[in-house]
């Protein structure tokens, strides 16, 4: 166990050095090595965290297959720690949506939201996941669920008196509706509170 701990620390140090020189691929690989050492130590939370960071790096450099593999492993090893489960599920959703696997992405985001109360997820973070879930639902053709997701995300920001953020979510909602061919629904969103102030004039949809 002690040997694994030392190897984990070395891998994390190497990952930091790789990040500093801009080598994201190497950093991700070192994080995956650190995750394996954490698994050997019996630290599922740390293993999941390392894999989640590795997945994010793979995704950022456009390596979708590797990102999905790392995120899937993070989701499997997260254990009972609700924070690790949330981070792993959310990252899995990101990896899946980047690959166009909208059905599975929606399921991953819903799994992440299921832990939101347990970890005291702040409204802005909950709104972010709801927006991503809405995008996944729209991608899989579940438009009614997507519209509900955007509305729920906007409501989270209204709860904390952030009208500007809520207005931007309405804009995102309208753009998604327009891209889906739901032009009438997009036009209906123009009258939402704050949208006219945000745009300065009535948006042309």
C-alpha positions as protocol buffer text, in pm:
chain_id: "A"
residue {
  index: 1
  type: UNK
  ca { x: 0 y: 0 z: 0 }
}
residue {
  index: 2
  type: UNK
  ca { x: 281 y: 240 z: 89 }
}
residue {
  index: 3
  type: UNK
  ca { x: 453 y: 169 z: -242 }
}
residue {
  index: 4
  type: UNK
  ca { x: 129 y: 243 z: -427 }
}
residue {
  index: 5
  type: UNK
  ca { x: 95 y: 571 z: -237 }
}
residue {
  index: 6
  type: UNK
  ca { x: 444 y: 679 z: -336 }
}
residue {
  index: 7
  type: UNK
  ca { x: 381 y: 585 z: -700 }
}
residue {
  index: 8
  type: UNK
  ca { x: 55 y: 780 z: -692 }
}
residue {
  index: 9
  type: UNK
  ca { x: 233 y: 1090 z: -565 }
}
residue {
  index: 10
  type: UNK
  ca { x: 502 y: 1054 z: -833 }
}
residue {
  index: 11
  type: UNK
  ca { x: 236 y: 1020 z: -1103 }
}
residue {
  index: 12
  type: UNK
  ca { x: 55 y: 1331 z: -976 }
}
residue {
  index: 13
  type: UNK
  ca { x: 382 y: 1527 z: -975 }
}
residue {
  index: 14
  type: UNK
  ca { x: 453 y: 1414 z: -1331 }
}
residue {
  index: 15
  type: UNK
  ca { x: 100 y: 1510 z: -1433 }
}
residue {
  index: 16
  type: UNK
  ca { x: 152 y: 1861 z: -1291 }
}
residue {
  index: 17
  type: UNK
  ca { x: 478 y: 1896 z: -1482 }
}
residue {
  index: 18
  type: UNK
  ca { x: 312 y: 1779 z: -1802 }
}
residue {
  index: 19
  type: UNK
  ca { x: 37 y: 2038 z: -1756 }
}
residue {
  index: 20
  type: UNK
  ca { x: 293 y: 2311 z: -1705 }
}
residue {
  index: 21
  type: UNK
  ca { x: 458 y: 2230 z: -2037 }
}
residue {
  index: 22
  type: UNK
  ca { x: 121 y: 2198 z: -2214 }
}
residue {
  index: 23
  type: UNK
  ca { x: 135 y: 1821 z: -2270 }
}
residue {
  index: 24
  type: UNK
  ca { x: -225 y: 1732 z: -2189 }
}
residue {
  index: 25
  type: UNK
  ca { x: -199 y: 1379 z: -2324 }
}
residue {
  index: 26
  type: UNK
  ca { x: 90 y: 1295 z: -2094 }
}
residue {
  index: 27
  type: UNK
  ca { x: -85 y: 1463 z: -1800 }
}
residue {
  index: 28
  type: UNK
  ca { x: -397 y: 1256 z: -1860 }
}
residue {
  index: 29
  type: UNK
  ca { x: -196 y: 935 z: -1875 }
}
residue {
  index: 30
  type: UNK
  ca { x: -19 y: 1019 z: -1549 }
}
residue {
  index: 31
  type: UNK
  ca { x: -354 y: 1090 z: -1386 }
}
residue {
  index: 32
  type: UNK
  ca { x: -479 y: 751 z: -1504 }
}
residue {
  index: 33
  type: UNK
  ca { x: -171 y: 595 z: -1346 }
}
residue {
  index: 34
  type: UNK
  ca { x: -238 y: 785 z: -1024 }
}
residue {
  index: 35
  type: UNK
  ca { x: -596 y: 657 z: -1032 }
}
residue {
  index: 36
  type: UNK
  ca { x: -475 y: 298 z: -1058 }
}
residue {
  index: 37
  type: UNK
  ca { x: -245 y: 345 z: -760 }
}
residue {
  index: 38
  type: UNK
  ca { x: -531 y: 501 z: -562 }
}
residue {
  index: 39
  type: UNK
  ca { x: -747 y: 200 z: -649 }
}
residue {
  index: 40
  type: UNK
  ca { x: -476 y: -32 z: -517 }
}
residue {
  index: 41
  type: UNK
  ca { x: -466 y: 176 z: -198 }
}
residue {
  index: 42
  type: UNK
  ca { x: -842 y: 128 z: -164 }
}
residue {
  index: 43
  type: UNK
  ca { x: -918 y: 499 z: -212 }
}
residue {
  index: 44
  type: UNK
  ca { x: -1211 y: 492 z: -455 }
}
residue {
  index: 45
  type: UNK
  ca { x: -1284 y: 863 z: -416 }
}
residue {
  index: 46
  type: UNK
  ca { x: -932 y: 967 z: -513 }
}
residue {
  index: 47
  type: UNK
  ca { x: -925 y: 717 z: -800 }
}
residue {
  index: 48
  type: UNK
  ca { x: -1250 y: 854 z: -940 }
}
residue {
  index: 49
  type: UNK
  ca { x: -1127 y: 1212 z: -905 }
}
residue {
  index: 50
  type: UNK
  ca { x: -804 y: 1137 z: -1095 }
}
residue {
  index: 51
  type: UNK
  ca { x: -996 y: 960 z: -1371 }
}
residue {
  index: 52
  type: UNK
  ca { x: -1247 y: 1246 z: -1395 }
}
residue {
  index: 53
  type: UNK
  ca { x: -961 y: 1494 z: -1444 }
}
residue {
  index: 54
  type: UNK
  ca { x: -798 y: 1264 z: -1700 }
}
residue {
  index: 55
  type: UNK
  ca { x: -1126 y: 1241 z: -1891 }
}
residue {
  index: 56
  type: UNK
  ca { x: -1160 y: 1620 z: -1895 }
}
residue {
  index: 57
  type: UNK
  ca { x: -808 y: 1656 z: -2033 }
}
residue {
  index: 58
  type: UNK
  ca { x: -867 y: 1393 z: -2303 }
}
residue {
  index: 59
  type: UNK
  ca { x: -1192 y: 1568 z: -2398 }
}
residue {
  index: 60
  type: UNK
  ca { x: -1025 y: 1909 z: -2410 }
}
residue {
  index: 61
  type: UNK
  ca { x: -762 y: 1780 z: -2653 }
}
residue {
  index: 62
  type: UNK
  ca { x: -1024 y: 1620 z: -2876 }
}
residue {
  index: 63
  type: UNK
  ca { x: -956 y: 1258 z: -2783 }
}
residue {
  index: 64
  type: UNK
  ca { x: -1319 y: 1156 z: -2747 }
}
residue {
  index: 65
  type: UNK
  ca { x: -1268 y: 779 z: -2725 }
}
residue {
  index: 66
  type: UNK
  ca { x: -1006 y: 811 z: -2450 }
}
residue {
  index: 67
  type: UNK
  ca { x: -1220 y: 1067 z: -2266 }
}
residue {
  index: 68
  type: UNK
  ca { x: -1517 y: 832 z: -2270 }
}
residue {
  index: 69
  type: UNK
  ca { x: -1305 y: 540 z: -2149 }
}
residue {
  index: 70
  type: UNK
  ca { x: -1164 y: 740 z: -1856 }
}
residue {
  index: 71
  type: UNK
  ca { x: -1504 y: 885 z: -1764 }
}
residue {
  index: 72
  type: UNK
  ca { x: -1666 y: 541 z: -1774 }
}
residue {
  index: 73
  type: UNK
  ca { x: -1401 y: 404 z: -1541 }
}
residue {
  index: 74
  type: UNK
  ca { x: -1444 y: 701 z: -1307 }
}
residue {
  index: 75
  type: UNK
  ca { x: -1817 y: 633 z: -1288 }
}
residue {
  index: 76
  type: UNK
  ca { x: -1753 y: 268 z: -1204 }
}
residue {
  index: 77
  type: UNK
  ca { x: -1496 y: 325 z: -929 }
}
residue {
  index: 78
  type: UNK
  ca { x: -1660 y: 627 z: -761 }
}
residue {
  index: 79
  type: UNK
  ca { x: -1805 y: 412 z: -485 }
}
residue {
  index: 80
  type: UNK
  ca { x: -2043 y: 564 z: -229 }
}
residue {
  index: 81
  type: UNK
  ca { x: -1887 y: 909 z: -203 }
}
residue {
  index: 82
  type: UNK
  ca { x: -2165 y: 1138 z: -339 }
}
residue {
  index: 83
  type: UNK
  ca { x: -1920 y: 1407 z: -452 }
}
residue {
  index: 84
  type: UNK
  ca { x: -1713 y: 1157 z: -647 }
}
residue {
  index: 85
  type: UNK
  ca { x: -2029 y: 1008 z: -796 }
}
residue {
  index: 86
  type: UNK
  ca { x: -2154 y: 1351 z: -900 }
}
residue {
  index: 87
  type: UNK
  ca { x: -1826 y: 1453 z: -1064 }
}
residue {
  index: 88
  type: UNK
  ca { x: -1785 y: 1119 z: -1239 }
}
residue {
  index: 89
  type: UNK
  ca { x: -2144 y: 1113 z: -1369 }
}
residue {
  index: 90
  type: UNK
  ca { x: -2126 y: 1473 z: -1491 }
}
residue {
  index: 91
  type: UNK
  ca { x: -1796 y: 1409 z: -1670 }
}
residue {
  index: 92
  type: UNK
  ca { x: -1938 y: 1093 z: -1823 }
}
residue {
  index: 93
  type: UNK
  ca { x: -2226 y: 1301 z: -1956 }
}
residue {
  index: 94
  type: UNK
  ca { x: -1979 y: 1546 z: -2111 }
}
residue {
  index: 95
  type: UNK
  ca { x: -1781 y: 1266 z: -2276 }
}
residue {
  index: 96
  type: UNK
  ca { x: -2096 y: 1102 z: -2410 }
}
residue {
  index: 97
  type: UNK
  ca { x: -2253 y: 1420 z: -2544 }
}
residue {
  index: 98
  type: UNK
  ca { x: -1926 y: 1504 z: -2722 }
}
residue {
  index: 99
  type: UNK
  ca { x: -1953 y: 1166 z: -2897 }
}
residue {
  index: 100
  type: UNK
  ca { x: -2315 y: 1227 z: -2994 }
}
residue {
  index: 101
  type: UNK
  ca { x: -2446 y: 958 z: -2759 }
}
residue {
  index: 102
  type: UNK
  ca { x: -2734 y: 1170 z: -2637 }
}
residue {
  index: 103
  type: UNK
  ca { x: -2944 y: 894 z: -2480 }
}
residue {
  index: 104
  type: UNK
  ca { x: -2662 y: 776 z: -2255 }
}
residue {
  index: 105
  type: UNK
  ca { x: -2553 y: 1134 z: -2187 }
}
residue {
  index: 106
  type: UNK
  ca { x: -2900 y: 1223 z: -2060 }
}
residue {
  index: 107
  type: UNK
  ca { x: -2893 y: 922 z: -1828 }
}
residue {
  index: 108
  type: UNK
  ca { x: -2552 y: 1026 z: -1693 }
}
residue {
  index: 109
  type: UNK
  ca { x: -2665 y: 1383 z: -1625 }
}
residue {
  index: 110
  type: UNK
  ca { x: -2977 y: 1255 z: -1447 }
}
residue {
  index: 111
  type: UNK
  ca { x: -2757 y: 1034 z: -1233 }
}
residue {
  index: 112
  type: UNK
  ca { x: -2544 y: 1337 z: -1146 }
}
residue {
  index: 113
  type: UNK
  ca { x: -2853 y: 1538 z: -1051 }
}
residue {
  index: 114
  type: UNK
  ca { x: -2970 y: 1254 z: -827 }
}
residue {
  index: 115
  type: UNK
  ca { x: -2675 y: 1331 z: -595 }
}
residue {
  index: 116
  type: UNK
  ca { x: -2723 y: 1710 z: -605 }
}
residue {
  index: 117
  type: UNK
  ca { x: -2912 y: 1736 z: -276 }
}
residue {
  index: 118
  type: UNK
  ca { x: -2674 y: 1505 z: -93 }
}
residue {
  index: 119
  type: UNK
  ca { x: -2373 y: 1726 z: -174 }
}
residue {
  index: 120
  type: UNK
  ca { x: -2549 y: 2060 z: -140 }
}
residue {
  index: 121
  type: UNK
  ca { x: -2496 y: 2152 z: -503 }
}
residue {
  index: 122
  type: UNK
  ca { x: -2526 y: 2531 z: -544 }
}
residue {
  index: 123
  type: UNK
  ca { x: -2795 y: 2665 z: -781 }
}
residue {
  index: 124
  type: UNK
  ca { x: -2549 y: 2777 z: -1050 }
}
residue {
  index: 125
  type: UNK
  ca { x: -2396 y: 2429 z: -1066 }
}
residue {
  index: 126
  type: UNK
  ca { x: -2736 y: 2260 z: -1070 }
}
residue {
  index: 127
  type: UNK
  ca { x: -2840 y: 2497 z: -1350 }
}
residue {
  index: 128
  type: UNK
  ca { x: -2530 y: 2400 z: -1549 }
}
residue {
  index: 129
  type: UNK
  ca { x: -2611 y: 2030 z: -1528 }
}
residue {
  index: 130
  type: UNK
  ca { x: -2977 y: 2096 z: -1612 }
}
residue {
  index: 131
  type: UNK
  ca { x: -2870 y: 2290 z: -1922 }
}
residue {
  index: 132
  type: UNK
  ca { x: -2645 y: 2005 z: -2034 }
}
residue {
  index: 133
  type: UNK
  ca { x: -2925 y: 1756 z: -1968 }
}
residue {
  index: 134
  type: UNK
  ca { x: -3158 y: 1972 z: -2178 }
}
residue {
  index: 135
  type: UNK
  ca { x: -2906 y: 1968 z: -2462 }
}
residue {
  index: 136
  type: UNK
  ca { x: -2880 y: 1589 z: -2441 }
}
residue {
  index: 137
  type: UNK
  ca { x: -3260 y: 1554 z: -2435 }
}
residue {
  index: 138
  type: UNK
  ca { x: -3289 y: 1778 z: -2741 }
}
residue {
  index: 139
  type: UNK
  ca { x: -3022 y: 1571 z: -2914 }
}
residue {
  index: 140
  type: UNK
  ca { x: -3218 y: 1252 z: -2858 }
}
residue {
  index: 141
  type: UNK
  ca { x: -3539 y: 1416 z: -2981 }
}
residue {
  index: 142
  type: UNK
  ca { x: -3711 y: 1449 z: -2642 }
}
residue {
  index: 143
  type: UNK
  ca { x: -3797 y: 1815 z: -2694 }
}
residue {
  index: 144
  type: UNK
  ca { x: -4060 y: 1848 z: -2422 }
}
residue {
  index: 145
  type: UNK
  ca { x: -3810 y: 1718 z: -2167 }
}
residue {
  index: 146
  type: UNK
  ca { x: -3545 y: 1953 z: -2307 }
}
residue {
  index: 147
  type: UNK
  ca { x: -3772 y: 2256 z: -2269 }
}
residue {
  index: 148
  type: UNK
  ca { x: -3851 y: 2152 z: -1912 }
}
residue {
  index: 149
  type: UNK
  ca { x: -3478 y: 2123 z: -1841 }
}
residue {
  index: 150
  type: UNK
  ca { x: -3403 y: 2471 z: -1967 }
}
residue {
  index: 151
  type: UNK
  ca { x: -3693 y: 2614 z: -1767 }
}
residue {
  index: 152
  type: UNK
  ca { x: -3571 y: 2437 z: -1453 }
}
residue {
  index: 153
  type: UNK
  ca { x: -3219 y: 2572 z: -1509 }
}
residue {
  index: 154
  type: UNK
  ca { x: -3350 y: 2926 z: -1548 }
}
residue {
  index: 155
  type: UNK
  ca { x: -3558 y: 2887 z: -1233 }
}
residue {
  index: 156
  type: UNK
  ca { x: -3246 y: 2791 z: -1037 }
}
residue {
  index: 157
  type: UNK
  ca { x: -3095 y: 3128 z: -1128 }
}
residue {
  index: 158
  type: UNK
  ca { x: -3416 y: 3313 z: -1049 }
}
residue {
  index: 159
  type: UNK
  ca { x: -3401 y: 3158 z: -701 }
}
residue {
  index: 160
  type: UNK
  ca { x: -3069 y: 3336 z: -637 }
}
residue {
  index: 161
  type: UNK
  ca { x: -3191 y: 3662 z: -797 }
}
residue {
  index: 162
  type: UNK
  ca { x: -2964 y: 3631 z: -1100 }
}
residue {
  index: 163
  type: UNK
  ca { x: -3203 y: 3756 z: -1368 }
}
residue {
  index: 164
  type: UNK
  ca { x: -2926 y: 3806 z: -1622 }
}
residue {
  index: 165
  type: UNK
  ca { x: -2815 y: 3443 z: -1602 }
}
residue {
  index: 166
  type: UNK
  ca { x: -3177 y: 3330 z: -1627 }
}
residue {
  index: 167
  type: UNK
  ca { x: -3221 y: 3547 z: -1938 }
}
residue {
  index: 168
  type: UNK
  ca { x: -2915 y: 3392 z: -2102 }
}
residue {
  index: 169
  type: UNK
  ca { x: -3058 y: 3046 z: -2035 }
}
residue {
  index: 170
  type: UNK
  ca { x: -3378 y: 3154 z: -2211 }
}
residue {
  index: 171
  type: UNK
  ca { x: -3164 y: 3262 z: -2508 }
}
residue {
  index: 172
  type: UNK
  ca { x: -2992 y: 2924 z: -2511 }
}
residue {
  index: 173
  type: UNK
  ca { x: -3334 y: 2759 z: -2489 }
}
residue {
  index: 174
  type: UNK
  ca { x: -3460 y: 2963 z: -2785 }
}
residue {
  index: 175
  type: UNK
  ca { x: -3154 y: 2883 z: -2995 }
}
residue {
  index: 176
  type: UNK
  ca { x: -3194 y: 2513 z: -2921 }
}
residue {
  index: 177
  type: UNK
  ca { x: -3561 y: 2529 z: -3020 }
}
residue {
  index: 178
  type: UNK
  ca { x: -3474 y: 2707 z: -3342 }
}
residue {
  index: 179
  type: UNK
  ca { x: -3207 y: 2449 z: -3429 }
}
residue {
  index: 180
  type: UNK
  ca { x: -3461 y: 2173 z: -3361 }
}
residue {
  index: 181
  type: UNK
  ca { x: -3707 y: 2337 z: -3602 }
}
residue {
  index: 182
  type: UNK
  ca { x: -3947 y: 2436 z: -3324 }
}
residue {
  index: 183
  type: UNK
  ca { x: -3973 y: 2795 z: -3447 }
}
residue {
  index: 184
  type: UNK
  ca { x: -4305 y: 2875 z: -3281 }
}
residue {
  index: 185
  type: UNK
  ca { x: -4171 y: 2763 z: -2945 }
}
residue {
  index: 186
  type: UNK
  ca { x: -3859 y: 2974 z: -3002 }
}
residue {
  index: 187
  type: UNK
  ca { x: -4072 y: 3280 z: -3077 }
}
residue {
  index: 188
  type: UNK
  ca { x: -4274 y: 3227 z: -2760 }
}
residue {
  index: 189
  type: UNK
  ca { x: -3955 y: 3249 z: -2556 }
}
residue {
  index: 190
  type: UNK
  ca { x: -3889 y: 3604 z: -2674 }
}
residue {
  index: 191
  type: UNK
  ca { x: -4131 y: 3744 z: -2416 }
}
residue {
  index: 192
  type: UNK
  ca { x: -3964 y: 3575 z: -2120 }
}
residue {
  index: 193
  type: UNK
  ca { x: -3864 y: 3811 z: -1835 }
}
residue {
  index: 194
  type: UNK
  ca { x: -3532 y: 3981 z: -1892 }
}
residue {
  index: 195
  type: UNK
  ca { x: -3485 y: 3875 z: -2252 }
}
residue {
  index: 196
  type: UNK
  ca { x: -3568 y: 4212 z: -2404 }
}
residue {
  index: 197
  type: UNK
  ca { x: -3342 y: 4392 z: -2158 }
}
residue {
  index: 198
  type: UNK
  ca { x: -3063 y: 4146 z: -2232 }
}
residue {
  index: 199
  type: UNK
  ca { x: -3087 y: 4188 z: -2607 }
}
residue {
  index: 200
  type: UNK
  ca { x: -3152 y: 4560 z: -2603 }
}
residue {
  index: 201
  type: UNK
  ca { x: -3422 y: 4496 z: -2860 }
}
residue {
  index: 202
  type: UNK
  ca { x: -3653 y: 4214 z: -2957 }
}
residue {
  index: 203
  type: UNK
  ca { x: -3443 y: 3922 z: -3087 }
}
residue {
  index: 204
  type: UNK
  ca { x: -3503 y: 3817 z: -3445 }
}
residue {
  index: 205
  type: UNK
  ca { x: -3578 y: 3444 z: -3443 }
}
